[in-house]
Amino acid sequence: MSWSIVPLLTRDIDYFDRQRDLYSKWMHLFDDDWRAMRFDDSVSRFDRELDRIRRELHDLDAQVPELQVAQPFVTDPEGNRKLSLRFNCDKFKPEEITVKTTGNVLNVHAKHEEDRPGKKVHMEFTRNYTLPKNVDPKGLKSTLSKDGVLQIEAPAPPAVEAPKENLIPIERL
């Protein structure tokens, strides 16, 4: 019997170290911004991104995510202004989705659980949105399209027009 000596590298290597080892082989897959960088800079950027992923990977946030929408009001084809929010709920059945308000906070929650032999699935989606002032929570309507887009709408509060000119009296002291 003959023996072959195979070089062996022993070290503590985790998933992220393996990703770093493969980085140079992956370079051709990255976009132009990455390829335009000096190799050392791109490796540093890749390391920072892996570190960010590692920090956030198992971060269990007990806070319910608060949705921020820059322009929640739209004008429909008829010229009516309304609040319009859309959520992708295509992974959930209609009976797994709930939409409710508590005070002036809208809550969208969807939960899917499957437990079959060889397959266990748990998906959950929660978003809160603080309604703008003067939007009546009772005026909200929600629709779910066939492709799983949940749309929540409400009439916009009437716009208060500022007077074109307003003379402000000067009080003498």
JSON list of C-alpha atoms in Angstrom, two decimals:
[
{"chain": "A", "resi": 1, "resn": "MET", "atom": "CA", "xyz": [0.00, 0.00, 0.00]},
{"chain": "A", "resi": 2, "resn": "SER", "atom": "CA", "xyz": [1.37, 3.39, -0.93]},
{"chain": "A", "resi": 3, "resn": "TRP", "atom": "CA", "xyz": [0.65, 6.63, 0.80]},
{"chain": "A", "resi": 4, "resn": "SER", "atom": "CA", "xyz": [-0.01, 10.01, -0.78]},
{"chain": "A", "resi": 5, "resn": "ILE", "atom": "CA", "xyz": [0.72, 13.07, 1.23]},
{"chain": "A", "resi": 6, "resn": "VAL", "atom": "CA", "xyz": [-1.93, 15.74, 0.76]},
{"chain": "A", "resi": 7, "resn": "PRO", "atom": "CA", "xyz": [-1.29, 19.23, 2.05]},
{"chain": "A", "resi": 8, "resn": "LEU", "atom": "CA", "xyz": [-3.86, 20.16, 4.62]},
{"chain": "A", "resi": 9, "resn": "LEU", "atom": "CA", "xyz": [-4.71, 23.59, 5.87]},
{"chain": "A", "resi": 10, "resn": "THR", "atom": "CA", "xyz": [-6.27, 23.58, 9.30]},
{"chain": "A", "resi": 11, "resn": "ARG", "atom": "CA", "xyz": [-7.84, 26.67, 10.71]},
{"chain": "A", "resi": 12, "resn": "ASP", "atom": "CA", "xyz": [-11.06, 27.86, 12.20]},
{"chain": "A", "resi": 13, "resn": "ILE", "atom": "CA", "xyz": [-13.10, 28.77, 9.14]},
{"chain": "A", "resi": 14, "resn": "ASP", "atom": "CA", "xyz": [-16.70, 29.87, 9.19]},
{"chain": "A", "resi": 15, "resn": "TYR", "atom": "CA", "xyz": [-19.18, 30.68, 6.47]},
{"chain": "A", "resi": 16, "resn": "PHE", "atom": "CA", "xyz": [-17.99, 34.27, 6.13]},
{"chain": "A", "resi": 17, "resn": "ASP", "atom": "CA", "xyz": [-14.32, 33.26, 5.90]},
{"chain": "A", "resi": 18, "resn": "ARG", "atom": "CA", "xyz": [-15.26, 30.90, 3.08]},
{"chain": "A", "resi": 19, "resn": "GLN", "atom": "CA", "xyz": [-17.01, 33.77, 1.27]},
{"chain": "A", "resi": 20, "resn": "ARG", "atom": "CA", "xyz": [-13.86, 35.87, 1.60]},
{"chain": "A", "resi": 21, "resn": "ASP", "atom": "CA", "xyz": [-11.74, 33.03, 0.22]},
{"chain": "A", "resi": 22, "resn": "LEU", "atom": "CA", "xyz": [-13.97, 32.78, -2.85]},
{"chain": "A", "resi": 23, "resn": "TYR", "atom": "CA", "xyz": [-14.12, 36.55, -3.47]},
{"chain": "A", "resi": 24, "resn": "SER", "atom": "CA", "xyz": [-11.42, 36.73, -6.15]},
{"chain": "A", "resi": 25, "resn": "LYS", "atom": "CA", "xyz": [-13.18, 33.96, -8.10]},
{"chain": "A", "resi": 26, "resn": "TRP", "atom": "CA", "xyz": [-16.42, 35.92, -8.00]},
{"chain": "A", "resi": 27, "resn": "MET", "atom": "CA", "xyz": [-15.10, 39.28, -9.21]},
{"chain": "A", "resi": 28, "resn": "HIS", "atom": "CA", "xyz": [-16.42, 38.81, -12.75]},
{"chain": "A", "resi": 29, "resn": "LEU", "atom": "CA", "xyz": [-19.98, 38.48, -11.39]},
{"chain": "A", "resi": 30, "resn": "PHE", "atom": "CA", "xyz": [-20.03, 41.92, -9.76]},
{"chain": "A", "resi": 31, "resn": "ASP", "atom": "CA", "xyz": [-21.30, 45.10, -11.39]},
{"chain": "A", "resi": 32, "resn": "ASP", "atom": "CA", "xyz": [-19.14, 47.78, -13.00]},
{"chain": "A", "resi": 33, "resn": "ASP", "atom": "CA", "xyz": [-18.82, 49.81, -9.78]},
{"chain": "A", "resi": 34, "resn": "TRP", "atom": "CA", "xyz": [-17.09, 46.92, -8.07]},
{"chain": "A", "resi": 35, "resn": "ARG", "atom": "CA", "xyz": [-14.89, 46.03, -11.03]},
{"chain": "A", "resi": 36, "resn": "ALA", "atom": "CA", "xyz": [-13.82, 49.67, -11.48]},
{"chain": "A", "resi": 37, "resn": "MET", "atom": "CA", "xyz": [-12.40, 49.78, -7.94]},
{"chain": "A", "resi": 38, "resn": "ARG", "atom": "CA", "xyz": [-8.86, 48.80, -7.06]},
{"chain": "A", "resi": 39, "resn": "PHE", "atom": "CA", "xyz": [-8.84, 45.17, -5.98]},
{"chain": "A", "resi": 40, "resn": "ASP", "atom": "CA", "xyz": [-7.82, 46.00, -2.39]},
{"chain": "A", "resi": 41, "resn": "ASP", "atom": "CA", "xyz": [-10.64, 48.57, -2.11]},
{"chain": "A", "resi": 42, "resn": "SER", "atom": "CA", "xyz": [-13.20, 46.12, -3.45]},
{"chain": "A", "resi": 43, "resn": "VAL", "atom": "CA", "xyz": [-12.04, 43.45, -1.00]},
{"chain": "A", "resi": 44, "resn": "SER", "atom": "CA", "xyz": [-12.40, 45.96, 1.84]},
{"chain": "A", "resi": 45, "resn": "ARG", "atom": "CA", "xyz": [-15.88, 46.88, 0.67]},
{"chain": "A", "resi": 46, "resn": "PHE", "atom": "CA", "xyz": [-16.79, 43.20, 0.42]},
{"chain": "A", "resi": 47, "resn": "ASP", "atom": "CA", "xyz": [-15.50, 42.61, 3.96]},
{"chain": "A", "resi": 48, "resn": "ARG", "atom": "CA", "xyz": [-17.54, 45.54, 5.29]},
{"chain": "A", "resi": 49, "resn": "GLU", "atom": "CA", "xyz": [-20.65, 44.18, 3.59]},
{"chain": "A", "resi": 50, "resn": "LEU", "atom": "CA", "xyz": [-20.07, 40.69, 5.02]},
{"chain": "A", "resi": 51, "resn": "ASP", "atom": "CA", "xyz": [-19.58, 42.18, 8.48]},
{"chain": "A", "resi": 52, "resn": "ARG", "atom": "CA", "xyz": [-22.84, 44.12, 8.12]},
{"chain": "A", "resi": 53, "resn": "ILE", "atom": "CA", "xyz": [-24.65, 40.93, 7.06]},
{"chain": "A", "resi": 54, "resn": "ARG", "atom": "CA", "xyz": [-23.15, 39.04, 10.01]},
{"chain": "A", "resi": 55, "resn": "ARG", "atom": "CA", "xyz": [-24.28, 41.73, 12.48]},
{"chain": "A", "resi": 56, "resn": "GLU", "atom": "CA", "xyz": [-27.81, 41.86, 11.08]},
{"chain": "A", "resi": 57, "resn": "LEU", "atom": "CA", "xyz": [-28.26, 38.16, 10.29]},
{"chain": "A", "resi": 58, "resn": "HIS", "atom": "CA", "xyz": [-29.65, 37.09, 13.64]},
{"chain": "A", "resi": 59, "resn": "ASP", "atom": "CA", "xyz": [-30.84, 40.48, 14.80]},
{"chain": "A", "resi": 60, "resn": "LEU", "atom": "CA", "xyz": [-34.28, 39.83, 16.22]},
{"chain": "A", "resi": 61, "resn": "ASP", "atom": "CA", "xyz": [-35.96, 43.19, 16.46]},
{"chain": "A", "resi": 62, "resn": "ALA", "atom": "CA", "xyz": [-38.89, 43.15, 18.86]},
{"chain": "A", "resi": 63, "resn": "GLN", "atom": "CA", "xyz": [-40.11, 46.49, 17.51]},
{"chain": "A", "resi": 64, "resn": "VAL", "atom": "CA", "xyz": [-42.79, 46.42, 14.85]},
{"chain": "A", "resi": 65, "resn": "PRO", "atom": "CA", "xyz": [-41.39, 48.15, 11.75]},
{"chain": "A", "resi": 66, "resn": "GLU", "atom": "CA", "xyz": [-42.85, 51.59, 11.22]},
{"chain": "A", "resi": 67, "resn": "LEU", "atom": "CA", "xyz": [-43.52, 52.28, 7.57]},
{"chain": "A", "resi": 68, "resn": "GLN", "atom": "CA", "xyz": [-42.28, 55.63, 6.24]},
{"chain": "A", "resi": 69, "resn": "VAL", "atom": "CA", "xyz": [-43.93, 56.91, 3.06]},
{"chain": "A", "resi": 70, "resn": "ALA", "atom": "CA", "xyz": [-42.70, 60.21, 1.62]},
{"chain": "A", "resi": 71, "resn": "GLN", "atom": "CA", "xyz": [-45.76, 60.86, -0.60]},
{"chain": "A", "resi": 72, "resn": "PRO", "atom": "CA", "xyz": [-48.75, 58.86, 0.71]},
{"chain": "A", "resi": 73, "resn": "PHE", "atom": "CA", "xyz": [-51.30, 60.87, -1.30]},
{"chain": "A", "resi": 74, "resn": "VAL", "atom": "CA", "xyz": [-51.99, 60.29, -4.99]},
{"chain": "A", "resi": 75, "resn": "THR", "atom": "CA", "xyz": [-54.44, 61.69, -7.51]},
{"chain": "A", "resi": 76, "resn": "ASP", "atom": "CA", "xyz": [-56.55, 59.09, -9.28]},
{"chain": "A", "resi": 77, "resn": "PRO", "atom": "CA", "xyz": [-57.58, 59.33, -12.97]},
{"chain": "A", "resi": 78, "resn": "GLU", "atom": "CA", "xyz": [-60.83, 61.10, -11.98]},
{"chain": "A", "resi": 79, "resn": "GLY", "atom": "CA", "xyz": [-58.83, 63.84, -10.26]},
{"chain": "A", "resi": 80, "resn": "ASN", "atom": "CA", "xyz": [-59.63, 62.78, -6.68]},
{"chain": "A", "resi": 81, "resn": "ARG", "atom": "CA", "xyz": [-56.83, 63.01, -4.15]},
{"chain": "A", "resi": 82, "resn": "LYS", "atom": "CA", "xyz": [-56.55, 60.03, -1.82]},
{"chain": "A", "resi": 83, "resn": "LEU", "atom": "CA", "xyz": [-54.25, 58.20, 0.55]},
{"chain": "A", "resi": 84, "resn": "SER", "atom": "CA", "xyz": [-52.89, 55.10, -1.22]},
{"chain": "A", "resi": 85, "resn": "LEU", "atom": "CA", "xyz": [-50.63, 52.45, 0.29]},
{"chain": "A", "resi": 86, "resn": "ARG", "atom": "CA", "xyz": [-49.62, 49.16, -1.34]},
{"chain": "A", "resi": 87, "resn": "PHE", "atom": "CA", "xyz": [-48.15, 46.03, 0.19]},
{"chain": "A", "resi": 88, "resn": "ASN", "atom": "CA", "xyz": [-46.86, 42.89, -1.51]},
{"chain": "A", "resi": 89, "resn": "CYS", "atom": "CA", "xyz": [-48.74, 40.01, 0.11]},
{"chain": "A", "resi": 90, "resn": "ASP", "atom": "CA", "xyz": [-48.43, 37.48, -2.71]},
{"chain": "A", "resi": 91, "resn": "LYS", "atom": "CA", "xyz": [-47.02, 34.80, -0.38]},
{"chain": "A", "resi": 92, "resn": "PHE", "atom": "CA", "xyz": [-50.15, 34.85, 1.80]},
{"chain": "A", "resi": 93, "resn": "LYS", "atom": "CA", "xyz": [-53.73, 33.65, 1.37]},
{"chain": "A", "resi": 94, "resn": "PRO", "atom": "CA", "xyz": [-56.47, 36.27, 1.88]},
{"chain": "A", "resi": 95, "resn": "GLU", "atom": "CA", "xyz": [-57.57, 34.67, 5.16]},
{"chain": "A", "resi": 96, "resn": "GLU", "atom": "CA", "xyz": [-54.00, 34.99, 6.51]},
{"chain": "A", "resi": 97, "resn": "ILE", "atom": "CA", "xyz": [-53.99, 38.79, 6.17]},
{"chain": "A", "resi": 98, "resn": "THR", "atom": "CA", "xyz": [-55.46, 41.25, 8.67]},
{"chain": "A", "resi": 99, "resn": "VAL", "atom": "CA", "xyz": [-55.76, 45.01, 8.31]},
{"chain": "A", "resi": 100, "resn": "LYS", "atom": "CA", "xyz": [-56.81, 47.06, 11.32]},
{"chain": "A", "resi": 101, "resn": "THR", "atom": "CA", "xyz": [-56.38, 50.44, 12.94]},
{"chain": "A", "resi": 102, "resn": "THR", "atom": "CA", "xyz": [-55.63, 51.31, 16.53]},
{"chain": "A", "resi": 103, "resn": "GLY", "atom": "CA", "xyz": [-56.24, 55.00, 17.01]},
{"chain": "A", "resi": 104, "resn": "ASN", "atom": "CA", "xyz": [-54.55, 56.62, 14.03]},
{"chain": "A", "resi": 105, "resn": "VAL", "atom": "CA", "xyz": [-52.11, 53.74, 13.40]},
{"chain": "A", "resi": 106, "resn": "LEU", "atom": "CA", "xyz": [-52.77, 51.34, 10.54]},
{"chain": "A", "resi": 107, "resn": "ASN", "atom": "CA", "xyz": [-51.52, 47.78, 11.11]},
{"chain": "A", "resi": 108, "resn": "VAL", "atom": "CA", "xyz": [-51.08, 45.24, 8.31]},
{"chain": "A", "resi": 109, "resn": "HIS", "atom": "CA", "xyz": [-50.25, 41.72, 9.49]},
{"chain": "A", "resi": 110, "resn": "ALA", "atom": "CA", "xyz": [-49.95, 38.50, 7.50]},
{"chain": "A", "resi": 111, "resn": "LYS", "atom": "CA", "xyz": [-48.95, 35.10, 8.84]},
{"chain": "A", "resi": 112, "resn": "HIS", "atom": "CA", "xyz": [-48.54, 31.76, 7.06]},
{"chain": "A", "resi": 113, "resn": "GLU", "atom": "CA", "xyz": [-47.66, 28.50, 8.77]},
{"chain": "A", "resi": 114, "resn": "GLU", "atom": "CA", "xyz": [-47.33, 25.07, 7.22]},
{"chain": "A", "resi": 115, "resn": "ASP", "atom": "CA", "xyz": [-46.40, 21.92, 9.08]},
{"chain": "A", "resi": 116, "resn": "ARG", "atom": "CA", "xyz": [-46.31, 18.79, 6.94]},
{"chain": "A", "resi": 117, "resn": "PRO", "atom": "CA", "xyz": [-44.02, 15.79, 7.09]},
{"chain": "A", "resi": 118, "resn": "GLY", "atom": "CA", "xyz": [-40.69, 16.92, 5.67]},
{"chain": "A", "resi": 119, "resn": "LYS", "atom": "CA", "xyz": [-41.75, 20.56, 5.36]},
{"chain": "A", "resi": 120, "resn": "LYS", "atom": "CA", "xyz": [-42.19, 23.27, 7.95]},
{"chain": "A", "resi": 121, "resn": "VAL", "atom": "CA", "xyz": [-42.81, 26.86, 6.84]},
{"chain": "A", "resi": 122, "resn": "HIS", "atom": "CA", "xyz": [-43.35, 30.01, 8.88]},
{"chain": "A", "resi": 123, "resn": "MET", "atom": "CA", "xyz": [-43.67, 33.42, 7.19]},
{"chain": "A", "resi": 124, "resn": "GLU", "atom": "CA", "xyz": [-44.80, 36.60, 8.86]},
{"chain": "A", "resi": 125, "resn": "PHE", "atom": "CA", "xyz": [-45.19, 40.18, 7.64]},
{"chain": "A", "resi": 126, "resn": "THR", "atom": "CA", "xyz": [-46.04, 43.19, 9.82]},
{"chain": "A", "resi": 127, "resn": "ARG", "atom": "CA", "xyz": [-46.12, 46.88, 8.95]},
{"chain": "A", "resi": 128, "resn": "ASN", "atom": "CA", "xyz": [-47.44, 49.83, 10.94]},
{"chain": "A", "resi": 129, "resn": "TYR", "atom": "CA", "xyz": [-48.21, 53.20, 9.43]},
{"chain": "A", "resi": 130, "resn": "THR", "atom": "CA", "xyz": [-49.22, 56.32, 11.33]},
{"chain": "A", "resi": 131, "resn": "LEU", "atom": "CA", "xyz": [-52.01, 57.90, 9.34]},
{"chain": "A", "resi": 132, "resn": "PRO", "atom": "CA", "xyz": [-51.60, 61.56, 8.39]},
{"chain": "A", "resi": 133, "resn": "LYS", "atom": "CA", "xyz": [-53.63, 64.08, 10.36]},
{"chain": "A", "resi": 134, "resn": "ASN", "atom": "CA", "xyz": [-57.23, 64.51, 9.21]},
{"chain": "A", "resi": 135, "resn": "VAL", "atom": "CA", "xyz": [-57.38, 61.03, 7.59]},
{"chain": "A", "resi": 136, "resn": "ASP", "atom": "CA", "xyz": [-60.33, 59.25, 9.14]},
{"chain": "A", "resi": 137, "resn": "PRO", "atom": "CA", "xyz": [-59.35, 55.65, 10.04]},
{"chain": "A", "resi": 138, "resn": "LYS", "atom": "CA", "xyz": [-63.00, 54.65, 9.50]},
{"chain": "A", "resi": 139, "resn": "GLY", "atom": "CA", "xyz": [-62.75, 55.77, 5.87]},
{"chain": "A", "resi": 140, "resn": "LEU", "atom": "CA", "xyz": [-60.03, 53.24, 4.99]},
{"chain": "A", "resi": 141, "resn": "LYS", "atom": "CA", "xyz": [-60.82, 50.59, 2.39]},
{"chain": "A", "resi": 142, "resn": "SER", "atom": "CA", "xyz": [-58.59, 47.68, 1.44]},
{"chain": "A", "resi": 143, "resn": "THR", "atom": "CA", "xyz": [-58.52, 45.51, -1.67]},
{"chain": "A", "resi": 144, "resn": "LEU", "atom": "CA", "xyz": [-56.44, 42.46, -2.50]},
{"chain": "A", "resi": 145, "resn": "SER", "atom": "CA", "xyz": [-55.67, 41.85, -6.17]},
{"chain": "A", "resi": 146, "resn": "LYS", "atom": "CA", "xyz": [-55.35, 38.39, -7.70]},
{"chain": "A", "resi": 147, "resn": "ASP", "atom": "CA", "xyz": [-51.57, 38.79, -7.84]},
{"chain": "A", "resi": 148, "resn": "GLY", "atom": "CA", "xyz": [-51.36, 39.51, -4.08]},
{"chain": "A", "resi": 149, "resn": "VAL", "atom": "CA", "xyz": [-51.09, 43.30, -3.98]},
{"chain": "A", "resi": 150, "resn": "LEU", "atom": "CA", "xyz": [-52.90, 44.68, -0.95]},
{"chain": "A", "resi": 151, "resn": "GLN", "atom": "CA", "xyz": [-54.00, 48.26, -1.55]},
{"chain": "A", "resi": 152, "resn": "ILE", "atom": "CA", "xyz": [-55.32, 50.47, 1.24]},
{"chain": "A", "resi": 153, "resn": "GLU", "atom": "CA", "xyz": [-57.00, 53.75, 0.34]},
{"chain": "A", "resi": 154, "resn": "ALA", "atom": "CA", "xyz": [-58.81, 56.59, 2.06]},
{"chain": "A", "resi": 155, "resn": "PRO", "atom": "CA", "xyz": [-60.12, 59.92, 0.86]},
{"chain": "A", "resi": 156, "resn": "ALA", "atom": "CA", "xyz": [-57.63, 62.73, 1.40]},
{"chain": "A", "resi": 157, "resn": "PRO", "atom": "CA", "xyz": [-58.59, 65.46, 3.81]},
{"chain": "A", "resi": 158, "resn": "PRO", "atom": "CA", "xyz": [-59.81, 68.58, 2.07]},
{"chain": "A", "resi": 159, "resn": "ALA", "atom": "CA", "xyz": [-56.94, 70.89, 1.25]},
{"chain": "A", "resi": 160, "resn": "VAL", "atom": "CA", "xyz": [-56.95, 74.16, 3.10]},
{"chain": "A", "resi": 161, "resn": "GLU", "atom": "CA", "xyz": [-56.05, 76.89, 0.69]},
{"chain": "A", "resi": 162, "resn": "ALA", "atom": "CA", "xyz": [-54.02, 79.74, 2.04]},
{"chain": "A", "resi": 163, "resn": "PRO", "atom": "CA", "xyz": [-55.34, 83.17, 1.12]},
{"chain": "A", "resi": 164, "resn": "LYS", "atom": "CA", "xyz": [-53.47, 84.76, -1.76]},
{"chain": "A", "resi": 165, "resn": "GLU", "atom": "CA", "xyz": [-52.75, 87.81, 0.32]},
{"chain": "A", "resi": 166, "resn": "ASN", "atom": "CA", "xyz": [-53.03, 88.25, 4.02]},
{"chain": "A", "resi": 167, "resn": "LEU", "atom": "CA", "xyz": [-52.47, 91.64, 5.62]},
{"chain": "A", "resi": 168, "resn": "ILE", "atom": "CA", "xyz": [-50.94, 91.25, 9.07]},
{"chain": "A", "resi": 169, "resn": "PRO", "atom": "CA", "xyz": [-51.52, 94.22, 11.34]},
{"chain": "A", "resi": 170, "resn": "ILE", "atom": "CA", "xyz": [-48.57, 95.70, 13.18]},
{"chain": "A", "resi": 171, "resn": "GLU", "atom": "CA", "xyz": [-49.13, 96.13, 16.86]},
{"chain": "A", "resi": 172, "resn": "ARG", "atom": "CA", "xyz": [-47.46, 99.19, 18.38]},
{"chain": "A", "resi": 173, "resn": "LEU", "atom": "CA", "xyz": [-45.70, 98.81, 21.70]}
]
